[in-house]
Amino acid sequence: MDNTDFATHQIHGGSLERKNFRPLVTPIYQSSTFYFDTVEQGAALFSGDEDGYFYTRIDNPNQRELASRLAELEGGEAGLVFASGMGAISSMFWSLLSSGDHVIADKTLYGCTHELLNEGFPRFNIDVDFADLSNVVNLEKLLRPETKIVYTETPANPNLKILDIEQLAAAAHNYKPDIKLAVDNTFATPYLQQPLALGADIVIHSVTKYLNGHGDVVAGAVVSDSETIELIAANGLRYFTGSVLGPFECFLVSRGLKTLDLRMEKHCANAQEIAEFLEQDKRVKKVYYPGLDSHPAYELAKKQMKLPGAMISFELDGDKGYCALFANACKLCRRAVSLGDAETLIQHPASMTHNTYSPEALADADISENLLRLSVGLESASDIISDLKQALDSCDR
Ligand code: 7XF
């Protein structure tokens, strides 16, 4: 570079051997593109004859590391990461569906997933049926030759409904072996529940939540067999959505993942204590938590999950205004959507995460106007309980 100008030096100057530093932690490959030694190598990378990186929308070392780690945790052959949970969901659907296909979904889903299926898909001649899939007979009644995907969340957002993954997988596959059962495992994480081992075909994550765990990243993931993941990479991610997760976000999630088991143990222990507190308080009408024996699927949750998770929903004995009064009185619990962070978060699904649902669809999905959702954090359980208690006291009538 000796005989080149300033402008060239400022770009190409310095020499640094980039390999073999032996870093413990994978560095951030904050590079949108990767150079080729030769044109022939570029062509081989594009055609897949040579494995390697050439463009970060297609593949990047940080993405590959995170995706393969998530696949390993879920017990899947392969994984892919995305710029958001919705990016993962839409990339998966657009890769696997064509006009005329049919999808069956449980009626309790995260609000934007419900909106995609309810409002988005009919515009593209994809037929969607919503049903209560806690009864497998409801699935069996709706299966038809055009059915391609059965879509579920368990535990479901926001009311912690639990579905029997094994039973749903058997019913779908008995009808037609190539129907894909997709399970959004965001609330459980692979530490608590592994849908693929129970017969599901695809696992979805909003990585924004527990997997990252620190409230500073929006990300998503899909885990499945290699063939399905290759299809989603080649279609959904590459040109349908382009919903690419940046290298820095991959780095942050990879860091967060290292403490997933420790965090989940503490989240769950806190949640059990808090759910028990809420259930014994007369001012709380109903508590939805799979770790309480009052939960209709308490036994199933015990069978299917290692621990019951750390999301709690509850109804207060009052209207929407009373719920607001209570939530506004919380001092430690933050009024915020999202979940799985160190901070305890409280929100009102009917007006926030599920405001995409019509009033009728909310009622049909058992999401009442006076339901509040708590994402139990990692603070001391007794401090969270004191906060909830003082908030209940402060709006006592
Ligand atoms: O695109 P995102 O990373 O926000 O993930 C979408 C998503 C997918 N599946 C489940 C079960 C989810 O809960 C979410 C996002 N849920 C947040 C919440 O319920 O608080 C979104 C805040 S509006």
Short mmCIF file of C-alpha atoms and ligand atoms in Angstrom, two decimals:
data_model
loop_
_atom_site.label_atom_id
_atom_site.label_comp_id
_atom_site.label_asym_id
_atom_site.label_seq_id
_atom_site.Cartn_x
_atom_site.Cartn_y
_atom_site.Cartn_z
CA MET A 1 0.00 0.00 0.00
CA ASP A 2 3.07 2.26 -0.01
CA ASN A 3 2.42 4.14 -3.22
CA THR A 4 -1.24 4.81 -2.64
CA ASP A 5 -2.99 8.02 -1.60
CA PHE A 6 -4.41 9.14 1.72
CA ALA A 7 -7.95 8.18 0.77
CA THR A 8 -6.80 4.66 0.01
CA HIS A 9 -4.71 4.43 3.17
CA GLN A 10 -7.63 5.48 5.34
CA ILE A 11 -9.55 2.49 4.06
CA HIS A 12 -6.93 -0.21 3.50
CA GLY A 13 -4.17 0.94 5.86
CA GLY A 14 -2.85 -1.10 8.79
CA SER A 15 -2.26 -4.79 8.74
CA LEU A 16 -3.87 -7.14 11.14
CA GLU A 17 -3.92 -10.89 10.94
CA ARG A 18 -7.54 -11.54 11.81
CA LYS A 19 -7.36 -15.25 12.46
CA ASN A 20 -5.92 -17.13 15.39
CA PHE A 21 -6.34 -14.62 18.21
CA ARG A 22 -8.04 -17.42 20.11
CA PRO A 23 -10.71 -15.25 21.76
CA LEU A 24 -12.84 -17.02 24.37
CA VAL A 25 -15.95 -15.21 23.19
CA THR A 26 -16.86 -15.10 19.51
CA PRO A 27 -16.13 -11.55 18.34
CA ILE A 28 -18.77 -9.47 16.59
CA TYR A 29 -18.42 -9.89 12.84
CA GLN A 30 -19.88 -6.47 12.11
CA SER A 31 -19.42 -6.83 8.39
CA SER A 32 -22.18 -6.71 5.81
CA THR A 33 -20.07 -8.48 3.20
CA PHE A 34 -17.12 -10.92 3.03
CA TYR A 35 -14.47 -10.67 0.31
CA PHE A 36 -13.53 -13.45 -2.10
CA ASP A 37 -9.96 -14.45 -2.86
CA THR A 38 -11.03 -15.03 -6.45
CA VAL A 39 -14.11 -14.59 -8.61
CA GLU A 40 -14.32 -18.38 -8.81
CA GLN A 41 -14.49 -18.60 -5.03
CA GLY A 42 -17.32 -16.03 -5.02
CA ALA A 43 -19.25 -18.15 -7.50
CA ALA A 44 -18.63 -21.29 -5.43
CA LEU A 45 -19.87 -19.58 -2.27
CA PHE A 46 -23.00 -18.34 -4.05
CA SER A 47 -23.75 -21.76 -5.53
CA GLY A 48 -23.15 -23.51 -2.22
CA ASP A 49 -20.25 -25.60 -3.57
CA GLU A 50 -18.08 -23.96 -0.94
CA ASP A 51 -19.24 -23.33 2.62
CA GLY A 52 -18.58 -19.85 3.93
CA TYR A 53 -19.86 -16.33 4.25
CA PHE A 54 -20.44 -13.74 1.57
CA TYR A 55 -23.29 -11.47 2.68
CA THR A 56 -24.84 -10.93 6.11
CA ARG A 57 -28.44 -11.18 4.91
CA ILE A 58 -27.62 -14.75 3.89
CA ASP A 59 -25.26 -15.82 6.67
CA ASN A 60 -22.82 -14.38 9.19
CA PRO A 61 -20.63 -16.08 11.83
CA ASN A 62 -22.58 -14.53 14.73
CA GLN A 63 -25.91 -15.58 13.24
CA ARG A 64 -24.63 -19.07 12.56
CA GLU A 65 -23.26 -19.48 16.07
CA LEU A 66 -26.47 -18.33 17.73
CA ALA A 67 -28.76 -20.31 15.43
CA SER A 68 -26.83 -23.54 15.93
CA ARG A 69 -26.76 -23.02 19.71
CA LEU A 70 -30.55 -22.53 19.76
CA ALA A 71 -31.01 -25.62 17.57
CA GLU A 72 -28.92 -27.63 20.00
CA LEU A 73 -30.91 -26.40 23.01
CA GLU A 74 -34.20 -27.27 21.28
CA GLY A 75 -32.92 -30.66 20.09
CA GLY A 76 -33.42 -29.70 16.43
CA GLU A 77 -31.21 -30.32 13.42
CA ALA A 78 -30.88 -26.67 12.46
CA GLY A 79 -31.97 -23.15 13.34
CA LEU A 80 -32.23 -19.67 11.92
CA VAL A 81 -32.29 -16.30 13.64
CA PHE A 82 -34.32 -13.24 12.62
CA ALA A 83 -34.68 -9.55 13.36
CA SER A 84 -37.75 -10.23 15.54
CA GLY A 85 -40.14 -12.94 16.63
CA MET A 86 -42.60 -11.67 14.02
CA GLY A 87 -39.81 -11.87 11.44
CA ALA A 88 -39.34 -15.53 12.37
CA ILE A 89 -43.06 -16.27 12.26
CA SER A 90 -43.73 -14.53 8.95
CA SER A 91 -40.59 -15.95 7.30
CA MET A 92 -41.63 -19.46 8.35
CA PHE A 93 -45.19 -19.08 7.07
CA TRP A 94 -44.26 -17.41 3.76
CA SER A 95 -41.73 -20.16 3.08
CA LEU A 96 -44.12 -23.04 3.65
CA LEU A 97 -47.47 -21.72 2.37
CA SER A 98 -48.95 -21.08 -1.06
CA SER A 99 -52.22 -19.62 -2.18
CA GLY A 100 -55.05 -22.07 -1.47
CA ASP A 101 -53.40 -23.62 1.57
CA HIS A 102 -55.08 -24.00 4.95
CA VAL A 103 -53.78 -23.23 8.44
CA ILE A 104 -55.31 -24.23 11.76
CA ALA A 105 -54.34 -22.16 14.77
CA ASP A 106 -55.28 -22.07 18.40
CA LYS A 107 -57.39 -19.03 19.14
CA THR A 108 -55.13 -17.79 21.93
CA LEU A 109 -52.02 -16.28 20.34
CA TYR A 110 -49.83 -13.21 20.72
CA GLY A 111 -51.81 -10.27 19.24
CA CYS A 112 -49.67 -9.66 16.11
CA THR A 113 -49.47 -13.38 15.28
CA HIS A 114 -53.26 -13.46 15.49
CA GLU A 115 -53.44 -10.39 13.27
CA LEU A 116 -51.14 -11.93 10.64
CA LEU A 117 -53.31 -15.04 10.49
CA ASN A 118 -56.67 -13.32 10.84
CA GLU A 119 -56.19 -10.19 8.70
CA GLY A 120 -53.03 -10.82 6.65
CA PHE A 121 -53.43 -14.33 5.29
CA PRO A 122 -56.97 -14.10 3.87
CA ARG A 123 -55.64 -11.34 1.55
CA PHE A 124 -53.40 -13.96 -0.04
CA ASN A 125 -56.05 -16.69 -0.33
CA ILE A 126 -54.76 -18.62 2.66
CA ASP A 127 -57.58 -19.96 4.73
CA VAL A 128 -57.20 -19.92 8.52
CA ASP A 129 -59.37 -21.62 11.11
CA PHE A 130 -59.02 -20.71 14.77
CA ALA A 131 -60.07 -23.26 17.36
CA ASP A 132 -59.62 -24.25 20.97
CA LEU A 133 -56.86 -26.82 20.52
CA SER A 134 -56.83 -27.79 24.18
CA ASN A 135 -59.34 -30.36 22.94
CA VAL A 136 -57.70 -32.42 20.19
CA VAL A 137 -61.10 -33.29 18.73
CA ASN A 138 -61.38 -29.64 17.63
CA LEU A 139 -58.22 -30.10 15.58
CA GLU A 140 -59.37 -33.40 14.08
CA LYS A 141 -62.62 -31.79 12.94
CA LEU A 142 -60.79 -29.07 10.99
CA LEU A 143 -57.99 -31.06 9.31
CA ARG A 144 -58.40 -31.26 5.53
CA PRO A 145 -56.23 -32.09 2.51
CA GLU A 146 -55.12 -28.44 2.08
CA THR A 147 -53.99 -28.14 5.73
CA LYS A 148 -50.26 -27.33 5.80
CA ILE A 149 -49.55 -25.92 9.25
CA VAL A 150 -51.04 -26.24 12.72
CA TYR A 151 -49.94 -23.22 14.73
CA THR A 152 -49.87 -23.03 18.52
CA GLU A 153 -48.45 -21.33 21.59
CA THR A 154 -48.07 -23.22 24.85
CA PRO A 155 -48.13 -21.72 27.41
CA ALA A 156 -50.16 -19.24 25.38
CA ASN A 157 -49.92 -15.48 25.49
CA PRO A 158 -51.53 -13.98 27.54
CA ASN A 159 -53.65 -16.41 29.55
CA LEU A 160 -51.23 -19.34 30.02
CA LYS A 161 -53.44 -21.85 28.28
CA ILE A 162 -51.56 -25.15 27.93
CA LEU A 163 -51.87 -27.43 24.89
CA ASP A 164 -50.90 -31.09 24.70
CA ILE A 165 -48.08 -31.02 22.11
CA GLU A 166 -47.77 -34.81 21.88
CA GLN A 167 -51.48 -35.26 21.27
CA LEU A 168 -51.72 -32.49 18.67
CA ALA A 169 -48.67 -33.78 16.80
CA ALA A 170 -50.10 -37.30 16.70
CA ALA A 171 -53.48 -36.08 15.44
CA ALA A 172 -51.97 -33.88 12.71
CA HIS A 173 -49.47 -36.51 11.55
CA ASN A 174 -52.04 -39.32 11.60
CA TYR A 175 -54.16 -37.28 9.24
CA LYS A 176 -51.24 -36.38 6.96
CA PRO A 177 -47.60 -36.99 7.87
CA ASP A 178 -46.31 -33.82 6.21
CA ILE A 179 -48.50 -31.38 8.14
CA LYS A 180 -46.20 -29.21 10.23
CA LEU A 181 -47.05 -28.64 13.87
CA ALA A 182 -45.42 -25.33 14.83
CA VAL A 183 -45.10 -24.43 18.51
CA ASP A 184 -44.21 -20.95 19.71
CA ASN A 185 -42.03 -21.85 22.70
CA THR A 186 -41.34 -18.26 23.78
CA PHE A 187 -43.04 -18.48 27.19
CA ALA A 188 -41.38 -21.79 28.12
CA THR A 189 -37.89 -21.63 26.55
CA PRO A 190 -36.07 -24.88 25.71
CA TYR A 191 -34.94 -25.12 29.31
CA LEU A 192 -38.53 -25.83 30.39
CA GLN A 193 -40.03 -27.49 27.33
CA GLN A 194 -38.78 -29.07 24.11
CA PRO A 195 -41.62 -29.32 21.61
CA LEU A 196 -39.62 -31.24 18.97
CA ALA A 197 -39.05 -34.13 21.39
CA LEU A 198 -42.83 -34.20 21.94
CA GLY A 199 -43.51 -34.56 18.20
CA ALA A 200 -43.72 -30.97 16.96
CA ASP A 201 -42.01 -30.13 13.66
CA ILE A 202 -41.12 -26.47 14.09
CA VAL A 203 -40.25 -24.36 17.13
CA ILE A 204 -40.65 -20.58 17.06
CA HIS A 205 -39.15 -18.05 19.44
CA SER A 206 -39.39 -14.42 20.18
CA VAL A 207 -35.73 -14.34 21.23
CA THR A 208 -36.47 -10.83 22.53
CA LYS A 209 -37.76 -12.52 25.70
CA TYR A 210 -36.10 -15.07 28.01
CA LEU A 211 -33.48 -16.29 25.54
CA ASN A 212 -31.86 -12.88 25.47
CA GLY A 213 -33.19 -12.11 28.91
CA HIS A 214 -31.95 -8.57 29.36
CA GLY A 215 -34.54 -6.43 27.63
CA ASP A 216 -32.10 -4.90 25.17
CA VAL A 217 -32.63 -6.85 21.92
CA VAL A 218 -35.52 -7.62 19.56
CA ALA A 219 -34.90 -10.98 17.83
CA GLY A 220 -36.53 -14.20 16.70
CA ALA A 221 -35.67 -17.79 15.85
CA VAL A 222 -36.99 -20.90 14.13
CA VAL A 223 -35.68 -24.41 14.85
CA SER A 224 -36.63 -27.46 12.79
CA ASP A 225 -35.18 -30.22 10.58
CA SER A 226 -32.41 -29.17 8.18
CA GLU A 227 -34.59 -29.35 5.08
CA THR A 228 -37.23 -27.00 6.52
CA ILE A 229 -34.61 -24.58 7.79
CA GLU A 230 -32.87 -24.54 4.41
CA LEU A 231 -36.17 -23.71 2.76
CA ILE A 232 -36.90 -20.88 5.22
CA ALA A 233 -33.37 -19.53 4.77
CA ALA A 234 -33.57 -19.68 0.99
CA ASN A 235 -37.05 -18.18 0.71
CA GLY A 236 -38.50 -16.55 3.82
CA LEU A 237 -35.37 -14.92 5.15
CA ARG A 238 -33.58 -14.29 1.87
CA TYR A 239 -36.33 -12.60 -0.13
CA PHE A 240 -39.79 -12.73 1.45
CA THR A 241 -38.95 -10.79 4.60
CA GLY A 242 -35.20 -10.07 4.69
CA SER A 243 -35.72 -10.03 8.45
CA VAL A 244 -32.03 -10.32 9.30
CA LEU A 245 -30.62 -10.20 12.83
CA GLY A 246 -27.58 -7.96 13.12
CA PRO A 247 -24.24 -9.34 14.35
CA PHE A 248 -24.27 -7.16 17.47
CA GLU A 249 -27.73 -8.44 18.48
CA CYS A 250 -26.51 -12.02 17.91
CA PHE A 251 -23.58 -11.30 20.20
CA LEU A 252 -25.86 -9.93 22.94
CA VAL A 253 -28.23 -12.91 22.73
CA SER A 254 -25.32 -15.36 22.76
CA ARG A 255 -24.15 -13.66 25.93
CA GLY A 256 -27.61 -13.74 27.52
CA LEU A 257 -28.08 -17.41 26.68
CA LYS A 258 -25.18 -18.45 28.89
CA THR A 259 -27.30 -17.91 32.00
CA LEU A 260 -30.64 -19.18 30.68
CA ASP A 261 -30.96 -22.10 33.11
CA LEU A 262 -30.01 -20.02 36.15
CA ARG A 263 -32.39 -17.25 35.20
CA MET A 264 -35.27 -19.62 34.46
CA GLU A 265 -34.87 -21.40 37.81
CA LYS A 266 -35.08 -18.07 39.66
CA HIS A 267 -37.87 -16.68 37.43
CA CYS A 268 -39.93 -19.82 38.06
CA ALA A 269 -39.28 -19.96 41.82
CA ASN A 270 -40.34 -16.30 42.10
CA ALA A 271 -43.43 -16.88 39.95
CA GLN A 272 -44.60 -19.84 42.04
CA GLU A 273 -44.45 -17.74 45.23
CA ILE A 274 -46.17 -14.78 43.63
CA ALA A 275 -48.92 -16.89 42.06
CA GLU A 276 -49.62 -18.46 45.45
CA PHE A 277 -49.77 -15.00 47.04
CA LEU A 278 -52.18 -13.71 44.39
CA GLU A 279 -54.41 -16.76 44.65
CA GLN A 280 -54.94 -16.41 48.40
CA ASP A 281 -55.76 -12.68 48.19
CA LYS A 282 -59.54 -12.14 48.15
CA ARG A 283 -59.21 -9.08 45.92
CA VAL A 284 -57.85 -11.23 43.11
CA LYS A 285 -60.68 -13.01 41.33
CA LYS A 286 -58.74 -15.56 39.35
CA VAL A 287 -55.09 -16.50 38.80
CA TYR A 288 -53.82 -18.26 35.67
CA TYR A 289 -50.54 -20.01 36.40
CA PRO A 290 -49.70 -23.58 35.32
CA GLY A 291 -47.94 -24.20 38.64
CA LEU A 292 -51.18 -23.84 40.64
CA ASP A 293 -53.39 -26.90 40.95
CA SER A 294 -56.34 -24.63 40.12
CA HIS A 295 -55.00 -24.40 36.54
CA PRO A 296 -57.08 -26.68 34.29
CA ALA A 297 -53.92 -28.17 32.74
CA TYR A 298 -51.84 -28.39 35.92
CA GLU A 299 -51.09 -32.10 35.38
CA LEU A 300 -50.34 -31.69 31.68
CA ALA A 301 -47.97 -28.79 32.42
CA LYS A 302 -46.18 -30.99 34.95
CA LYS A 303 -45.79 -33.71 32.35
CA GLN A 304 -44.77 -31.48 29.47
CA MET A 305 -42.68 -28.82 31.21
CA LYS A 306 -39.76 -29.00 33.61
CA LEU A 307 -41.16 -26.03 35.58
CA PRO A 308 -44.35 -23.99 35.04
CA GLY A 309 -42.66 -20.83 33.73
CA ALA A 310 -42.73 -17.31 35.07
CA MET A 311 -45.69 -15.69 33.35
CA ILE A 312 -48.77 -15.14 35.50
CA SER A 313 -52.09 -13.68 34.44
CA PHE A 314 -54.79 -12.66 36.88
CA GLU A 315 -58.18 -11.04 36.96
CA LEU A 316 -59.06 -8.46 39.55
CA ASP A 317 -62.50 -8.14 41.01
CA GLY A 318 -63.26 -4.95 39.13
CA ASP A 319 -63.50 -3.45 35.69
CA LYS A 320 -60.82 -2.18 33.31
CA GLY A 321 -60.60 1.12 35.23
CA TYR A 322 -59.93 -0.76 38.45
CA CYS A 323 -57.16 -2.76 36.72
CA ALA A 324 -55.58 0.51 35.58
CA LEU A 325 -55.81 1.93 39.10
CA PHE A 326 -54.03 -1.15 40.43
CA ALA A 327 -51.33 -1.28 37.75
CA ASN A 328 -50.70 2.47 38.08
CA ALA A 329 -50.14 1.95 41.80
CA CYS A 330 -47.32 -0.56 41.26
CA LYS A 331 -43.96 0.92 42.14
CA LEU A 332 -41.44 -1.90 41.62
CA CYS A 333 -43.28 -3.75 38.84
CA ARG A 334 -42.81 -1.76 35.65
CA ARG A 335 -45.78 -1.03 33.43
CA ALA A 336 -44.42 -2.41 30.14
CA VAL A 337 -45.10 -5.01 27.48
CA SER A 338 -42.58 -7.69 26.55
CA LEU A 339 -41.46 -10.35 29.00
CA GLY A 340 -38.60 -12.48 30.20
CA ASP A 341 -36.48 -9.62 31.47
CA ALA A 342 -34.77 -9.21 34.84
CA GLU A 343 -37.37 -6.54 35.68
CA THR A 344 -40.91 -7.58 36.63
CA LEU A 345 -43.30 -6.21 34.00
CA ILE A 346 -47.05 -5.71 34.19
CA GLN A 347 -49.39 -4.99 31.29
CA HIS A 348 -53.05 -5.07 30.28
CA PRO A 349 -53.44 -7.48 27.31
CA ALA A 350 -56.88 -6.32 26.14
CA SER A 351 -55.61 -2.78 25.51
CA MET A 352 -51.95 -3.57 24.78
CA THR A 353 -50.45 -6.83 23.47
CA HIS A 354 -53.85 -8.14 22.31
CA ASN A 355 -55.51 -4.92 21.15
CA THR A 356 -55.46 -6.40 17.64
CA TYR A 357 -58.23 -8.79 18.77
CA SER A 358 -61.83 -7.68 18.34
CA PRO A 359 -63.88 -7.62 21.58
CA GLU A 360 -65.64 -10.80 20.39
CA ALA A 361 -62.36 -12.58 19.61
CA LEU A 362 -61.00 -11.56 23.03
CA ALA A 363 -64.04 -13.04 24.76
CA ASP A 364 -63.83 -16.16 22.61
CA ALA A 365 -60.16 -16.62 23.53
CA ASP A 366 -60.82 -16.13 27.26
CA ILE A 367 -58.91 -12.86 27.46
CA SER A 368 -61.08 -10.76 29.72
CA GLU A 369 -61.13 -6.97 30.01
CA ASN A 370 -59.90 -7.21 33.58
CA LEU A 371 -56.98 -9.54 32.90
CA LEU A 372 -53.50 -8.34 33.82
CA ARG A 373 -50.30 -10.12 32.79
CA LEU A 374 -47.21 -10.24 34.93
CA SER A 375 -43.77 -11.22 33.65
CA VAL A 376 -42.07 -12.16 36.89
CA GLY A 377 -38.53 -10.84 37.03
CA LEU A 378 -35.43 -11.72 38.97
CA GLU A 379 -35.87 -9.31 41.89
CA SER A 380 -36.53 -10.73 45.33
CA ALA A 381 -39.93 -12.47 45.37
CA SER A 382 -40.85 -10.85 48.68
CA ASP A 383 -40.23 -7.38 47.26
CA ILE A 384 -42.43 -8.10 44.26
CA ILE A 385 -45.16 -9.45 46.58
CA SER A 386 -44.91 -6.35 48.81
CA ASP A 387 -45.32 -4.16 45.74
CA LEU A 388 -48.39 -6.07 44.51
CA LYS A 389 -49.85 -5.99 48.02
CA GLN A 390 -49.38 -2.25 48.47
CA ALA A 391 -50.94 -1.69 45.01
CA LEU A 392 -53.96 -3.81 45.98
CA ASP A 393 -54.22 -1.99 49.33
CA SER A 394 -53.99 1.41 47.67
CA CYS A 395 -56.99 0.80 45.45
CA ASP A 396 -59.10 -1.02 48.05
CA ARG A 397 -62.67 0.16 47.89
O1 7XF B 1 -41.40 -9.77 17.23
P1 7XF B 1 -41.20 -10.04 18.68
O2 7XF B 1 -39.80 -10.40 19.04
O3 7XF B 1 -41.79 -8.95 19.54
O4 7XF B 1 -42.02 -11.39 19.02
C1 7XF B 1 -43.34 -11.59 18.70
C2 7XF B 1 -43.90 -12.59 19.66
C3 7XF B 1 -44.03 -13.90 19.25
N1 7XF B 1 -44.52 -14.85 20.08
C4 7XF B 1 -44.87 -14.55 21.32
C5 7XF B 1 -45.42 -15.62 22.20
C6 7XF B 1 -44.75 -13.26 21.80
O5 7XF B 1 -45.13 -12.99 23.05
C7 7XF B 1 -44.26 -12.24 20.95
C8 7XF B 1 -44.11 -10.84 21.40
N2 7XF B 1 -44.81 -10.52 22.56
C9 7XF B 1 -44.62 -9.28 23.29
C10 7XF B 1 -45.57 -9.32 24.49
O6 7XF B 1 -46.49 -10.14 24.52
O7 7XF B 1 -45.37 -8.56 25.43
C11 7XF B 1 -44.81 -8.10 22.37
C12 7XF B 1 -45.01 -6.79 22.98
S1 7XF B 1 -46.23 -5.83 22.02
#
